Amino acid sequence: RKSIKESARLRLREFDVGDKFSRLPLPKASVLLPLTVRAGKLHLLLTVRSMQLRRSPGEVCFPGGKREAIDKDDIDTALREAKEEVGLQPEKVEVICRLVPGIDKMNHVVTPVVGFIEDTFQATPNPDEVSDVFVVPLEYFVKPLNYKTLPYKTSSGYSSWMHCFTYEDHERKMSFKIWGLTAHFAVFLALVIFGKRPTFEVEYDLDNLISSSENNFMNLYASIYERKKSNM
């Protein structure tokens, strides 16, 4: 039996988009999706944004941020930001792949970079940026206990809906709301690794996950890019 990590690596590599979308003319950002194995199960590390931040204070997200001039590529951005936010050293991350990007509220193309970290990693949150760090079993993003959808409209008028999970961390007696682009990336990661149908509706053709996820992204990108052009 292949180890959990080994089978996840193999699945993820099939979905690696590399720098396929890196030439799109929108500003770039990256997030790190840190996977770890605890008690024989895959878990995903997430952060809670500091209440002092101007944008989305107190919201759950992955370590990440905007591309800076010093970054060679999307992977560099994600690793630099993870080090700044939670003290994760780049050499302690086994980077596996880049998945299909998303587009955030500020119209950045956000690339999710997936990597394995040791289960012994102890986060040291930078209090200016991060107020908390927690882990969720990856399977929660295909078989949640508390899930709903929220309708939303993009800035380009594109109507859609987003996943919204509430995760109860019983050990710490805390509840976390995971939604928006963060939930979108977590769901896609879980679909890729587990290859099974979730207990809720998703916007992908699950029999053609690679092509349907890329098509969805390009349709969203086109709707934003067209609007930007017409405003110029």
Short mmCIF file of C-alpha atoms in Angstrom, two decimals:
data_model
loop_
_atom_site.label_atom_id
_atom_site.label_comp_id
_atom_site.label_asym_id
_atom_site.label_seq_id
_atom_site.Cartn_x
_atom_site.Cartn_y
_atom_site.Cartn_z
CA ARG A 1 0.00 0.00 0.00
CA LYS A 2 1.41 3.35 -1.06
CA SER A 3 1.77 5.85 1.73
CA ILE A 4 -0.84 8.60 2.00
CA LYS A 5 1.81 11.14 1.03
CA GLU A 6 2.99 9.14 -1.97
CA SER A 7 -0.50 8.68 -3.45
CA ALA A 8 -1.29 12.38 -2.83
CA ARG A 9 1.96 13.38 -4.59
CA LEU A 10 1.10 11.28 -7.63
CA ARG A 11 -2.42 12.71 -7.90
CA LEU A 12 -1.20 16.28 -7.43
CA ARG A 13 1.49 16.01 -10.07
CA GLU A 14 -1.16 15.09 -12.66
CA PHE A 15 -2.80 18.45 -11.94
CA ASP A 16 0.34 20.61 -11.93
CA VAL A 17 -0.24 23.66 -14.16
CA GLY A 18 3.36 24.94 -13.79
CA ASP A 19 3.56 28.47 -15.16
CA LYS A 20 0.81 27.92 -17.75
CA PHE A 21 -1.23 30.91 -16.51
CA SER A 22 1.63 33.15 -15.42
CA ARG A 23 1.57 35.31 -18.55
CA LEU A 24 -1.95 36.60 -18.04
CA PRO A 25 -1.87 40.42 -17.80
CA LEU A 26 -3.38 40.79 -14.31
CA PRO A 27 -1.40 41.39 -11.08
CA LYS A 28 -0.14 38.19 -9.43
CA ALA A 29 -0.43 36.69 -5.94
CA SER A 30 0.21 33.23 -4.48
CA VAL A 31 -0.88 31.19 -1.51
CA LEU A 32 0.71 28.11 0.06
CA LEU A 33 -1.57 25.14 0.74
CA PRO A 34 0.48 23.35 3.45
CA LEU A 35 -0.40 19.66 3.79
CA THR A 36 0.66 17.56 6.73
CA VAL A 37 -0.09 14.01 7.90
CA ARG A 38 -1.48 13.67 11.43
CA ALA A 39 -2.85 10.45 12.92
CA GLY A 40 -2.65 8.84 9.48
CA LYS A 41 -4.77 11.51 7.76
CA LEU A 42 -3.99 14.48 5.56
CA HIS A 43 -4.56 17.85 7.18
CA LEU A 44 -4.40 21.37 5.79
CA LEU A 45 -2.89 24.29 7.68
CA LEU A 46 -4.83 27.58 7.63
CA THR A 47 -4.39 30.99 9.22
CA VAL A 48 -6.70 33.66 10.62
CA ARG A 49 -5.92 37.17 9.46
CA SER A 50 -5.05 39.74 12.11
CA MET A 51 -7.86 42.12 13.13
CA GLN A 52 -5.47 45.03 12.45
CA LEU A 53 -5.36 44.36 8.70
CA ARG A 54 -7.28 46.70 6.42
CA ARG A 55 -8.41 43.96 4.07
CA SER A 56 -10.53 41.03 5.30
CA PRO A 57 -9.54 41.25 9.01
CA GLY A 58 -10.30 38.11 11.02
CA GLU A 59 -10.94 35.96 7.94
CA VAL A 60 -9.51 32.48 7.43
CA CYS A 61 -6.98 32.15 4.64
CA PHE A 62 -3.83 30.38 3.51
CA PRO A 63 -0.40 31.95 4.03
CA GLY A 64 0.25 34.10 0.97
CA GLY A 65 0.13 37.49 -0.67
CA LYS A 66 1.12 39.63 -3.63
CA ARG A 67 4.09 38.91 -5.87
CA GLU A 68 7.04 41.19 -5.12
CA ALA A 69 9.93 42.18 -7.38
CA ILE A 70 12.32 39.88 -5.49
CA ASP A 71 10.19 36.76 -6.22
CA LYS A 72 11.32 34.57 -9.13
CA ASP A 73 7.91 32.94 -9.54
CA ASP A 74 4.63 31.95 -7.84
CA ILE A 75 6.39 29.37 -5.66
CA ASP A 76 8.86 31.96 -4.39
CA THR A 77 6.00 34.30 -3.46
CA ALA A 78 4.10 31.60 -1.54
CA LEU A 79 7.20 30.45 0.37
CA ARG A 80 8.33 33.98 1.23
CA GLU A 81 4.89 34.92 2.52
CA ALA A 82 4.58 31.69 4.58
CA LYS A 83 7.92 32.46 6.22
CA GLU A 84 6.86 36.07 6.98
CA GLU A 85 3.41 35.11 8.29
CA VAL A 86 3.90 31.89 10.26
CA GLY A 87 7.68 31.35 10.47
CA LEU A 88 7.68 28.39 8.04
CA GLN A 89 11.22 28.09 6.60
CA PRO A 90 11.19 27.54 2.80
CA GLU A 91 13.56 24.57 3.04
CA LYS A 92 11.03 22.86 5.34
CA VAL A 93 8.42 22.73 2.55
CA GLU A 94 8.37 19.95 -0.05
CA VAL A 95 6.72 21.80 -2.95
CA ILE A 96 4.63 19.42 -5.06
CA CYS A 97 2.75 21.48 -7.63
CA ARG A 98 0.83 24.59 -8.63
CA LEU A 99 -2.90 24.16 -9.18
CA VAL A 100 -5.31 26.15 -11.38
CA PRO A 101 -5.37 29.75 -10.11
CA GLY A 102 -8.31 31.76 -8.84
CA ILE A 103 -9.06 35.47 -8.99
CA ASP A 104 -9.50 37.44 -5.77
CA LYS A 105 -11.65 40.50 -4.98
CA MET A 106 -8.81 42.81 -6.04
CA ASN A 107 -8.57 41.02 -9.44
CA HIS A 108 -5.23 39.37 -8.71
CA VAL A 109 -4.53 36.01 -10.35
CA VAL A 110 -3.89 33.90 -7.22
CA THR A 111 -1.86 30.72 -7.70
CA PRO A 112 -2.22 27.94 -5.12
CA VAL A 113 1.12 26.24 -4.43
CA VAL A 114 0.79 22.85 -2.73
CA GLY A 115 3.51 21.55 -0.43
CA PHE A 116 4.07 19.04 2.37
CA ILE A 117 5.29 20.19 5.77
CA GLU A 118 6.36 18.13 8.78
CA ASP A 119 3.68 17.29 11.34
CA THR A 120 6.07 18.66 13.98
CA PHE A 121 5.96 22.18 12.51
CA GLN A 122 5.15 24.76 15.21
CA ALA A 123 3.85 27.99 13.73
CA THR A 124 5.12 31.31 15.08
CA PRO A 125 2.47 33.73 13.79
CA ASN A 126 3.53 37.29 12.96
CA PRO A 127 0.92 39.18 15.06
CA ASP A 128 0.75 42.06 12.53
CA GLU A 129 -0.61 39.67 9.92
CA VAL A 130 -1.88 36.49 11.59
CA SER A 131 -3.91 36.07 14.77
CA ASP A 132 -4.20 32.26 14.74
CA VAL A 133 -3.07 29.09 12.95
CA PHE A 134 -5.03 25.81 12.88
CA VAL A 135 -5.33 22.57 10.91
CA VAL A 136 -8.38 20.91 9.34
CA PRO A 137 -8.59 17.31 8.05
CA LEU A 138 -8.53 17.61 4.25
CA GLU A 139 -11.47 15.23 4.02
CA TYR A 140 -13.65 17.89 5.68
CA PHE A 141 -13.66 19.72 2.31
CA VAL A 142 -15.48 16.84 0.60
CA LYS A 143 -17.46 15.51 3.61
CA PRO A 144 -18.20 18.51 5.83
CA LEU A 145 -20.41 18.45 8.90
CA ASN A 146 -21.44 22.09 8.55
CA TYR A 147 -21.72 23.51 5.03
CA LYS A 148 -23.75 26.05 3.10
CA THR A 149 -23.46 28.02 -0.13
CA LEU A 150 -23.44 31.79 -0.39
CA PRO A 151 -24.50 33.52 -3.61
CA TYR A 152 -22.21 36.27 -4.87
CA LYS A 153 -21.57 38.47 -7.89
CA THR A 154 -18.08 39.23 -9.13
CA SER A 155 -17.08 42.82 -9.87
CA SER A 156 -17.67 42.01 -13.56
CA GLY A 157 -21.30 41.09 -12.87
CA TYR A 158 -20.68 37.33 -13.11
CA SER A 159 -23.20 35.59 -10.79
CA SER A 160 -22.05 32.53 -8.93
CA TRP A 161 -22.01 30.98 -5.47
CA MET A 162 -19.29 30.14 -3.02
CA HIS A 163 -18.62 27.37 -0.54
CA CYS A 164 -18.87 28.21 3.14
CA PHE A 165 -17.69 25.69 5.77
CA THR A 166 -17.88 26.00 9.54
CA TYR A 167 -15.23 23.87 11.22
CA GLU A 168 -15.43 23.09 14.93
CA ASP A 169 -12.01 22.58 16.48
CA HIS A 170 -13.11 20.57 19.54
CA GLU A 171 -9.66 20.40 21.11
CA ARG A 172 -9.42 24.17 21.25
CA LYS A 173 -13.18 24.77 21.62
CA MET A 174 -13.13 27.17 18.67
CA SER A 175 -15.17 27.48 15.52
CA PHE A 176 -13.75 28.67 12.18
CA LYS A 177 -15.62 29.91 9.11
CA ILE A 178 -13.84 29.01 5.87
CA TRP A 179 -15.30 30.51 2.69
CA GLY A 180 -14.54 32.39 -0.53
CA LEU A 181 -11.35 31.70 -2.48
CA THR A 182 -9.80 29.86 0.49
CA ALA A 183 -12.68 27.34 0.53
CA HIS A 184 -12.56 27.14 -3.28
CA PHE A 185 -8.89 26.10 -3.20
CA ALA A 186 -9.39 23.67 -0.29
CA VAL A 187 -12.29 21.94 -2.08
CA PHE A 188 -10.35 21.62 -5.33
CA LEU A 189 -7.32 20.22 -3.48
CA ALA A 190 -9.52 17.62 -1.75
CA LEU A 191 -11.19 16.66 -5.06
CA VAL A 192 -7.79 16.18 -6.71
CA ILE A 193 -6.32 14.07 -3.91
CA PHE A 194 -9.33 11.94 -2.99
CA GLY A 195 -10.87 11.64 -6.44
CA LYS A 196 -14.36 11.13 -5.03
CA ARG A 197 -17.65 12.99 -5.18
CA PRO A 198 -18.24 15.49 -2.41
CA THR A 199 -21.48 15.54 -0.40
CA PHE A 200 -22.39 18.92 -1.97
CA GLU A 201 -22.58 20.42 -5.46
CA VAL A 202 -19.41 21.66 -7.16
CA GLU A 203 -18.99 23.66 -10.34
CA TYR A 204 -16.74 21.06 -12.01
CA ASP A 205 -17.33 18.14 -14.32
CA LEU A 206 -15.85 15.57 -11.94
CA ASP A 207 -15.11 13.16 -14.80
CA ASN A 208 -12.98 15.83 -16.49
CA LEU A 209 -11.64 17.72 -13.51
CA ILE A 210 -8.51 19.11 -15.19
CA SER A 211 -10.19 20.55 -18.27
CA SER A 212 -13.31 21.77 -16.46
CA SER A 213 -11.32 23.58 -13.76
CA GLU A 214 -9.15 25.30 -16.39
CA ASN A 215 -12.22 26.25 -18.45
CA ASN A 216 -13.98 27.71 -15.38
CA PHE A 217 -10.92 29.77 -14.57
CA MET A 218 -10.52 31.07 -18.14
CA ASN A 219 -14.24 32.03 -18.29
CA LEU A 220 -13.90 34.00 -15.05
CA TYR A 221 -10.67 35.57 -16.27
CA ALA A 222 -12.27 36.54 -19.61
CA SER A 223 -15.24 38.20 -17.88
CA ILE A 224 -12.87 40.32 -15.74
CA TYR A 225 -10.45 41.13 -18.54
CA GLU A 226 -13.24 42.21 -20.92
CA ARG A 227 -14.59 44.59 -18.27
CA LYS A 228 -11.14 46.03 -17.60
CA LYS A 229 -10.68 46.69 -21.33
CA SER A 230 -14.07 48.36 -21.68
CA ASN A 231 -13.23 50.67 -18.72
CA MET A 232 -9.99 51.86 -20.27
#
